[in-house]
Short mmCIF file of C-alpha atoms and ligand atoms in Angstrom, two decimals:
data_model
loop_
_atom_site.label_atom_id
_atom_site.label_comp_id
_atom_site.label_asym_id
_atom_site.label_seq_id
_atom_site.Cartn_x
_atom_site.Cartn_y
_atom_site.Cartn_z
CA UNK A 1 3.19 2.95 30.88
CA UNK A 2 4.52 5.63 28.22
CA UNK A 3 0.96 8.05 27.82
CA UNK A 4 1.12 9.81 24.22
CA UNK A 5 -1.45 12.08 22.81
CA UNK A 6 -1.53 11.25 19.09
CA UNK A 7 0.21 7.93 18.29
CA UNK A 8 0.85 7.57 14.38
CA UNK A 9 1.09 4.17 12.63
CA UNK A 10 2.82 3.97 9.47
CA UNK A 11 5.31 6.07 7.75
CA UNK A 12 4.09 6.92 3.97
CA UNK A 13 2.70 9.86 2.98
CA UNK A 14 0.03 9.73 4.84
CA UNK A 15 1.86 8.91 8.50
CA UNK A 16 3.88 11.59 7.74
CA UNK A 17 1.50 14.51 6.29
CA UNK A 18 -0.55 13.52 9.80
CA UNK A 19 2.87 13.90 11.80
CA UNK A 20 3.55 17.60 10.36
CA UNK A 21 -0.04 18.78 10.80
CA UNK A 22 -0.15 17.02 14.22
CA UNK A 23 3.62 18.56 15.63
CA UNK A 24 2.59 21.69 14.27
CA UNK A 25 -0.24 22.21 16.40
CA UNK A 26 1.82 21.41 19.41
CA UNK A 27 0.69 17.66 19.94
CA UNK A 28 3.90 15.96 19.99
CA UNK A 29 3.00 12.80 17.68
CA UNK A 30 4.70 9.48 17.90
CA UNK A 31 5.05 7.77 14.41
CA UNK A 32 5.68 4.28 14.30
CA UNK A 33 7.79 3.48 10.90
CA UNK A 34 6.28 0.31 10.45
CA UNK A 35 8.61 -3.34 8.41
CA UNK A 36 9.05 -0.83 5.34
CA UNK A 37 10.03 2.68 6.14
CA UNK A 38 8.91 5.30 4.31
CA UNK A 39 6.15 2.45 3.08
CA UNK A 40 5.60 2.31 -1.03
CA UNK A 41 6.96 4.66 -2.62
CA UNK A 42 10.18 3.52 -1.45
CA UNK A 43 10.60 0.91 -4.29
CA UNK A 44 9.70 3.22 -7.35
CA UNK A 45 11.31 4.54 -8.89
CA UNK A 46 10.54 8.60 -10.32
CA UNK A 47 7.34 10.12 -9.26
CA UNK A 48 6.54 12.67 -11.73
CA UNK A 49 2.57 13.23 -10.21
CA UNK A 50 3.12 14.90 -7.10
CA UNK A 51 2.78 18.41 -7.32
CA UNK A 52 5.47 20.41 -6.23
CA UNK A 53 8.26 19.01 -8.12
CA UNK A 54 8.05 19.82 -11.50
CA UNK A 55 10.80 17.61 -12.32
CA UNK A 56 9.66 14.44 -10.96
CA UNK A 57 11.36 13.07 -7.80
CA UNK A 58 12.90 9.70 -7.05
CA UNK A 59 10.01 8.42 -4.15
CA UNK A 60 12.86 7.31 -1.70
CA UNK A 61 14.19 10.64 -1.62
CA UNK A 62 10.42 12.05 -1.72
CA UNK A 63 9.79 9.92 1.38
CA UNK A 64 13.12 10.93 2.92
CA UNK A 65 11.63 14.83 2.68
CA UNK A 66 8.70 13.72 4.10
CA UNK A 67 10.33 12.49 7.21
CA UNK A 68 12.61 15.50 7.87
CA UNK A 69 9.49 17.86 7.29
CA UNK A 70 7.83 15.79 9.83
CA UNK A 71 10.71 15.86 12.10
CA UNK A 72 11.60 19.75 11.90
CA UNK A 73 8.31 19.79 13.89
CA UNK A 74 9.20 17.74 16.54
CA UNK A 75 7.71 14.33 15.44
CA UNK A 76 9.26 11.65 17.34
CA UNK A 77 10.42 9.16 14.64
CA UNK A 78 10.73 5.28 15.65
CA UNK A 79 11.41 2.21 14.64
CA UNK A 80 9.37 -0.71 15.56
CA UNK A 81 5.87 -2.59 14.52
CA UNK A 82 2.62 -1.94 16.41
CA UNK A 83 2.01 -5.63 17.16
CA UNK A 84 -1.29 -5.33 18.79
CA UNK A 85 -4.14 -2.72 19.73
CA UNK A 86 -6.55 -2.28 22.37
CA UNK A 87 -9.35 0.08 21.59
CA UNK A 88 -11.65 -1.15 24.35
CA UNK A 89 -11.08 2.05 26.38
CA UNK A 90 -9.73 4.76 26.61
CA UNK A 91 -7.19 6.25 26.38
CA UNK A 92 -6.31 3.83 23.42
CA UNK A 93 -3.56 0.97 24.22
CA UNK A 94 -0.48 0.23 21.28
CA UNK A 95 1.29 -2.81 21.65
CA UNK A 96 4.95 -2.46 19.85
CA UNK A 97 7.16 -5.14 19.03
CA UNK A 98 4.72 -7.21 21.46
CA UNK A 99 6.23 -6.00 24.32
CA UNK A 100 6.03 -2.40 25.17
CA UNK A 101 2.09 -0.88 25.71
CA UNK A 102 1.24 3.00 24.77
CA UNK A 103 -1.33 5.03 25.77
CA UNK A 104 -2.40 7.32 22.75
CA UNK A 105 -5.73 9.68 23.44
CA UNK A 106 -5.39 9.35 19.23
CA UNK A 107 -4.71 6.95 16.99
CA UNK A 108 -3.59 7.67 13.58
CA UNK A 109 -3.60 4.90 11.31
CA UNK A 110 -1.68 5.09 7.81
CA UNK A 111 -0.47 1.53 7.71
CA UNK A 112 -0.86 1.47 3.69
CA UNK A 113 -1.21 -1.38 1.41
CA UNK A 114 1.07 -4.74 0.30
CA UNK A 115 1.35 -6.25 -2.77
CA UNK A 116 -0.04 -9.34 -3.07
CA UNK A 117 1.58 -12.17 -4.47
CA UNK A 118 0.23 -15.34 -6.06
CA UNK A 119 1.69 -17.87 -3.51
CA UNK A 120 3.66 -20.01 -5.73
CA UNK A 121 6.82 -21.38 -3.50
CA UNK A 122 8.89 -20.96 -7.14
CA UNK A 123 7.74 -17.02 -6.67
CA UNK A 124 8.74 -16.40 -3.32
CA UNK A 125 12.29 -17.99 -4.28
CA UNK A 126 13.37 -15.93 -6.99
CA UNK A 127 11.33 -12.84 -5.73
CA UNK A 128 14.02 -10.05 -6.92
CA UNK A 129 16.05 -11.92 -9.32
CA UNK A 130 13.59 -11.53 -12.17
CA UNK A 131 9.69 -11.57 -9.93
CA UNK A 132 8.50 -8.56 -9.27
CA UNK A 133 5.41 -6.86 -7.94
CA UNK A 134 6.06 -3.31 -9.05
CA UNK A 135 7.00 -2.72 -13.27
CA UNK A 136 7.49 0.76 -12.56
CA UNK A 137 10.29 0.06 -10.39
CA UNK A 138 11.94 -2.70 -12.04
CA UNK A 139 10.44 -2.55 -15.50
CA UNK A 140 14.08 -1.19 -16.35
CA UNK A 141 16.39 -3.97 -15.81
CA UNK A 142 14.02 -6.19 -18.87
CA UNK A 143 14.58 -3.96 -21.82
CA UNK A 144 14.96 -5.60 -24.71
CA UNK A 145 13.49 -8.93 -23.00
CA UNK A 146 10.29 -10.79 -22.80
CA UNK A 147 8.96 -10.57 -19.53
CA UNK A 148 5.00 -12.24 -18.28
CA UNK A 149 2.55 -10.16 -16.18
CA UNK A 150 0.03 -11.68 -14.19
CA UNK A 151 -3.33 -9.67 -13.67
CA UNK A 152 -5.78 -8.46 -15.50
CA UNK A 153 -7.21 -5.29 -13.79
CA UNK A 154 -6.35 -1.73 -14.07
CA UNK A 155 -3.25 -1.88 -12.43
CA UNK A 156 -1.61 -5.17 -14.65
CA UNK A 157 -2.78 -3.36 -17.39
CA UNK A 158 -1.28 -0.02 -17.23
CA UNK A 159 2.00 -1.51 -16.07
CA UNK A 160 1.67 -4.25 -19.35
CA UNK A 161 1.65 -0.48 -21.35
CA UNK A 162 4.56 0.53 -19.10
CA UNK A 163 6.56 -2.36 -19.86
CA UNK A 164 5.66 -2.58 -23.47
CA UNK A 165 7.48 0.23 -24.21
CA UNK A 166 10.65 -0.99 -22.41
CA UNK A 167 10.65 -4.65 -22.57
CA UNK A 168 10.75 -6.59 -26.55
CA UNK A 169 7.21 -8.97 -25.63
CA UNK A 170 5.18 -9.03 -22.98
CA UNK A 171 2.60 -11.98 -22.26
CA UNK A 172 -0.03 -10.84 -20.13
CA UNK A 173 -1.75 -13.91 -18.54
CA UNK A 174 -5.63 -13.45 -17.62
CA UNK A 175 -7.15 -16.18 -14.97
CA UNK A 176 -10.83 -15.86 -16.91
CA UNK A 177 -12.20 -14.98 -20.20
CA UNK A 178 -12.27 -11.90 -19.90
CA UNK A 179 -10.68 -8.44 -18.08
CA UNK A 180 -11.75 -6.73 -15.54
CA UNK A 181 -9.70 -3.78 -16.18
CA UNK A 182 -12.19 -0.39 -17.78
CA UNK A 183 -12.89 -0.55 -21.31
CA UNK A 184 -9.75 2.25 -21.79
CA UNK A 185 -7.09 0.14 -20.19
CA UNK A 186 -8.04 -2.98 -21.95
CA UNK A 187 -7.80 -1.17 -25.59
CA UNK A 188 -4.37 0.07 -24.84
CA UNK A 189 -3.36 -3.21 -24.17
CA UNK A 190 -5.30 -5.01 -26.88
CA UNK A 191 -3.65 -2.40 -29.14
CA UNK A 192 -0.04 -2.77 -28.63
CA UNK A 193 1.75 -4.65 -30.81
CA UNK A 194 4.26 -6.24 -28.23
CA UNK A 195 1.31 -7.58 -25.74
CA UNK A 196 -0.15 -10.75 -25.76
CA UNK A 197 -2.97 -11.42 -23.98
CA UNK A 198 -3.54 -15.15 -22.71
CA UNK A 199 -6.91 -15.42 -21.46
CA UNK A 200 -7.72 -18.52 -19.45
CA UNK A 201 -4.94 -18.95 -18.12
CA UNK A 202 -2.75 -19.01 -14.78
CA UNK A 203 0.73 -19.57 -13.93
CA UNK A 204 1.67 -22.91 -12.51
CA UNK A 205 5.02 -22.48 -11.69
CA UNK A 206 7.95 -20.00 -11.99
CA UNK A 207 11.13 -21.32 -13.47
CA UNK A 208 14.67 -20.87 -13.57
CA UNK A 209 17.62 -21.67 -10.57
CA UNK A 210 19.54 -18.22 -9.87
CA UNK A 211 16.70 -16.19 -11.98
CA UNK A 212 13.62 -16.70 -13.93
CA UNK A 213 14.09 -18.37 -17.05
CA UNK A 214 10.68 -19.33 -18.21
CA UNK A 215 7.43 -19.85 -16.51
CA UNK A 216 5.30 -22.67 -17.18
CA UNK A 217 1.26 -21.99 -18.01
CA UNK A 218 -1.76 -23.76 -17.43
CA UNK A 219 -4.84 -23.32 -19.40
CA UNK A 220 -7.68 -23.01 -16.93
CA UNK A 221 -10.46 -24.58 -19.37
CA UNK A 222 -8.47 -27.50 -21.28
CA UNK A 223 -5.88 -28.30 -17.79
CA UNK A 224 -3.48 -27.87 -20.41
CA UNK A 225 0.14 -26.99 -19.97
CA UNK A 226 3.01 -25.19 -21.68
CA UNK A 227 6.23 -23.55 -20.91
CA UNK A 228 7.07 -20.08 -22.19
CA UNK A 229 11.03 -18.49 -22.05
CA UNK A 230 10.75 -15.09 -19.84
CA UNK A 231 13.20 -13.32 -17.85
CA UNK A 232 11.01 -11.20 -15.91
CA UNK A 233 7.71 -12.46 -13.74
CA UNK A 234 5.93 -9.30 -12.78
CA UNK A 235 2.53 -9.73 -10.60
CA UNK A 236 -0.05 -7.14 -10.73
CA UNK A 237 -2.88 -8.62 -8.92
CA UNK A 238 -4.06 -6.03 -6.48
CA UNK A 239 -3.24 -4.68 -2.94
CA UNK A 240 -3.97 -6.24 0.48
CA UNK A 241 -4.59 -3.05 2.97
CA UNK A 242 -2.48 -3.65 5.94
CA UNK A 243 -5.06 -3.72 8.96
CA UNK A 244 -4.80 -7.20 9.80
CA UNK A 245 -4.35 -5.93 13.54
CA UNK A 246 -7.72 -3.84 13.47
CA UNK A 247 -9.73 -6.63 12.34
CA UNK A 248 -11.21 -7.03 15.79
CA UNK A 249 -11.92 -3.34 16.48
CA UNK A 250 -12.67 -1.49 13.42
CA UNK A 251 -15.60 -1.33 10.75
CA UNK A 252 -14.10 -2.97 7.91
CA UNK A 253 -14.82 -4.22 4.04
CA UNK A 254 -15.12 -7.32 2.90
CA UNK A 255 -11.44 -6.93 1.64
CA UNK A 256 -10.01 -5.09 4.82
CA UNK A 257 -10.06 -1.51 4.05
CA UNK A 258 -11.15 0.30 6.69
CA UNK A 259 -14.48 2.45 6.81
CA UNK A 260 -13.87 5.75 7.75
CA UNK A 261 -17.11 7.73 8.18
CA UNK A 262 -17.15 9.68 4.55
CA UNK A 263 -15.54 12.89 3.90
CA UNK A 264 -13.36 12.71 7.92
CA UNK A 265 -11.15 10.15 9.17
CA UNK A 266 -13.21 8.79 11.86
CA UNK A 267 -13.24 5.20 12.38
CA UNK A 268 -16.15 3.06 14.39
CA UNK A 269 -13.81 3.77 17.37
CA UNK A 270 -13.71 7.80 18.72
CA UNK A 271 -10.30 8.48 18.68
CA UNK A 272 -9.46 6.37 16.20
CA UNK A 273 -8.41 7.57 12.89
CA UNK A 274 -7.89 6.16 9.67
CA UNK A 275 -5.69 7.52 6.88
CA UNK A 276 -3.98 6.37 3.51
CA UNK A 277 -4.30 3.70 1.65
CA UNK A 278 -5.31 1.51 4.55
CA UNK A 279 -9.07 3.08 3.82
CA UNK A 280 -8.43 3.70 0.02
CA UNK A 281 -9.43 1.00 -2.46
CA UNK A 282 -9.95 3.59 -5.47
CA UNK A 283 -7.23 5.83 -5.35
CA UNK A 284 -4.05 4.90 -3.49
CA UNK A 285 -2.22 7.97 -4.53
CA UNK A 286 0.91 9.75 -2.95
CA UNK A 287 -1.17 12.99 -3.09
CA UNK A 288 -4.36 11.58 -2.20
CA UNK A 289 -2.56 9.46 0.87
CA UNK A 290 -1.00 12.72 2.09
CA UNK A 291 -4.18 14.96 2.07
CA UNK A 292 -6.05 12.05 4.22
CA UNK A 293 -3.15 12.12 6.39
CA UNK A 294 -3.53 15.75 7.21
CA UNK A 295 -7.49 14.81 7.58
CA UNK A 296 -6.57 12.22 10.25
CA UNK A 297 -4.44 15.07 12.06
CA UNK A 298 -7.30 17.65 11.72
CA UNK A 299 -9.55 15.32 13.56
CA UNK A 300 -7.55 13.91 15.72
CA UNK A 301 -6.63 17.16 16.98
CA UNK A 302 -10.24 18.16 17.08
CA UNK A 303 -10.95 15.30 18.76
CA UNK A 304 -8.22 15.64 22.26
CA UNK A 305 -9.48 19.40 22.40
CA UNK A 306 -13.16 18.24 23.08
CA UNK A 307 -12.12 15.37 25.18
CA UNK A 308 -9.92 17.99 27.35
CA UNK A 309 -13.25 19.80 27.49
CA UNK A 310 -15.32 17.09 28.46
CA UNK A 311 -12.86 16.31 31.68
CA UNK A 312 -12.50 19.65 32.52
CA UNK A 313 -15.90 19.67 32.67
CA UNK A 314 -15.84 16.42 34.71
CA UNK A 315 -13.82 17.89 37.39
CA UNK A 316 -15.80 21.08 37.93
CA UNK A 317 -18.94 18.66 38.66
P1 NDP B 401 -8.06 -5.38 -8.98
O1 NDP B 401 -8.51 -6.03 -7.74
O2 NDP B 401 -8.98 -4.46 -9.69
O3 NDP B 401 -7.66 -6.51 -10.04
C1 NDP B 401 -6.89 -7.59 -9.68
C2 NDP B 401 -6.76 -8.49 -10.90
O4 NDP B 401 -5.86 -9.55 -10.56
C3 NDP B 401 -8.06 -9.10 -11.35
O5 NDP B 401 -8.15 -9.11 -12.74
C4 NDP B 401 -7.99 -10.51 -10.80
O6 NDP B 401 -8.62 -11.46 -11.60
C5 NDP B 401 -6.51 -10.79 -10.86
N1 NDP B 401 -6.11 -11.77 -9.88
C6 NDP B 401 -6.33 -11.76 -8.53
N2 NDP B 401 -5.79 -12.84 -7.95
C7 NDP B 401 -5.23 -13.56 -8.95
C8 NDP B 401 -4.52 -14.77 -8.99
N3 NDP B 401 -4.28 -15.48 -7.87
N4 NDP B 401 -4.09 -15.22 -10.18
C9 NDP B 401 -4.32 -14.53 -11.31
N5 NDP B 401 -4.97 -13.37 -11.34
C10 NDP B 401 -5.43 -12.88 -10.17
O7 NDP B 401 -6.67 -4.68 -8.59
P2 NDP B 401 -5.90 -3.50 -9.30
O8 NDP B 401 -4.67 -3.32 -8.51
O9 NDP B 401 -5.77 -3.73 -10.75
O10 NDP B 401 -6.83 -2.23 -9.09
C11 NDP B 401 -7.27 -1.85 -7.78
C12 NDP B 401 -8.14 -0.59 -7.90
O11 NDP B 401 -7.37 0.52 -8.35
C13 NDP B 401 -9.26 -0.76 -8.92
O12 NDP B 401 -10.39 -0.10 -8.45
C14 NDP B 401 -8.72 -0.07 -10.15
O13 NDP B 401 -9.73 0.40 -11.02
C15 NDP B 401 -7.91 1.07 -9.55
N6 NDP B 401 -6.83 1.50 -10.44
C16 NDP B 401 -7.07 2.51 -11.34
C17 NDP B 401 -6.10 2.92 -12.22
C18 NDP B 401 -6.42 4.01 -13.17
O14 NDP B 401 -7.56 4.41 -13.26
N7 NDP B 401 -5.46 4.52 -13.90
C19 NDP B 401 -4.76 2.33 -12.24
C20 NDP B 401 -4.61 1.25 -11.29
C21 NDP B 401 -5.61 0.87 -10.44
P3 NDP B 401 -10.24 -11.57 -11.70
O15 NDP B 401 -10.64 -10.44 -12.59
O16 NDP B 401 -10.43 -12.92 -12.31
O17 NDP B 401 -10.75 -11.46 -10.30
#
């Protein structure tokens, strides 16, 4: 079996900010990349709030300068999907592509957040041909058109702003009465001229053949429904962190961000380290993802020293 000293899941910000700290102090990391490369910030489009670029920076190519940091160090880079863990003993066993087993004395985990999506089969279908679950990214191709967003927290509503000043009408459709987004957000909204906010009401269906040409509503009090003409379906209805395959190991919330002991990285697990935006429900920034990835490095490093101690120790006895 391959034996690895820090094995990194996840290739974001914070995957890689953890693979330059941990090559740099001479621990060889193994990242896993993970279904999407370079994770979110490969579909937006210009990041203008990371520091160090003053002009903004497209987050592909951010995330491309991530990796080659990471690999001037001596990262090794692959492709593949940690299927499975082990975290029973250690060292700690990796499943990838639910065939080949690691051993990692470390673990760093940065496997990010997913959209989520409402479910609707019509969704799924024209996902990319006018549904979307990111307006800063595709915002663009609806200017001049009327375009629904579903949500009603602070995320839907600062990309209903975004896309107000892009698209000709947005309808933003809220499930209750009311928002949940903070008092700030929801005056912006309530404030622009080109949003209209239907409370009470959720989306039934998507429509349209080869892209979306309407959507049809359903009032949630009266079961009442109606079709409206959009070309653009954008979803803003939170993140799901992506630790499905912790579940059974690690100290969790009730919405499956991980619980890393406050201000480190540590998990429930020694040697087990959690980064990103797989243990950020507040934040989930770039900069913020990054800084917790050097965090999970720091510790994890920390961590193999005083384990080398604690066998060398062993073997004197
Ligand atoms: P939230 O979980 O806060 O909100 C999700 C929203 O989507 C809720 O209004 C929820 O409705 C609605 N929703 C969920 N499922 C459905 C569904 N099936 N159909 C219709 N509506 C649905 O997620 P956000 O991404 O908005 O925010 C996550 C965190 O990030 C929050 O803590 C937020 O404050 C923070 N954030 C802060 C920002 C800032 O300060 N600038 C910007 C963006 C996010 P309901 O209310 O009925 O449950």
């Amino acid at each position: 079996m391959e034996k690895v000293k820090v094995l990194i899941i996840g290739s974001g910000p914070a995957g890689f900010t953890a693979a330059v700290y941990a090559a740099r102090a001479g621990l060889k990391p193994v990242l896993y990349q993970g279904g999407q490369p370079g994770g979110q910030l490969t579909i937006t489009t210009d990041v203008e709030n990371y520091p160090g670029y003053p002009e903004g920076v497209q987050g592909s190519q951010m995330m491309v300068d991530f990796q080659k940091q990471a690999e001037r160090f001596g990262t090794e880079i692959r492709l593949g999907m940690v299927t499975s863990v082990d975290f029973s003993g250690w060292p700690h066993k990796v499943t990838i592509d639910q065939k080949d087993e690691i051993e990692a004395e470390a673990v760093i985990i940065s496997t990010g957040a997913s959209a989520k999506w409402l479910g609707l089969e019509s969704e799924q279908r024209l996902n990319g041909m006018g549904v979307s679950a990111c307006a800063v990214c595709d915002g663009f191709f609806f200017r001049g058109q009327d375009v629904v967003i579903v949500g009603a927290g602070d995320t839907a509503a600062e990309e209903a702003s975004y896309l107000s000043k892009i698209v000709n009408k947005v309808y933003m459709l809220v499930r209750r009465d009311e928002m949940r987004a903070s008092t700030i957000m929801q005056q912006r909204v309530k404030n622009a001229p080109n949003i209209e906010i239907l409370f009470n009401t959720s989306t039934d269906e998507v429509l349209g053949g080869e892209s979306v040409e309407g959507v049809r509503l359903v009032n949630n009090v009266t079961g009442e429904k109606k079709e409206l003409k959009v070309q653009g379906f954008f979803v803003a209805i939170g993140h799901q962190p992506n630790t499905e395959i912790f579940k059974d190991w690690l100290d969790m919330d009730e919405t499956g961000y991980i619980n890393a002991v406050p201000g480190t990285s540590k998990t429930n697990i020694p040697g087990v380290f959690a980064t990103g935006d797989a243990q950020d429900k507040v934040y989930r920034q770039a900069v913020i993802a990054a800084g917790s990835g050097c965090m999970g490095a720091l510790d994890a490093e920390k961590f193999i020293a005083e384990k080398e101690v604690e066998m060398a120790e062993r073997e004197v006895m």
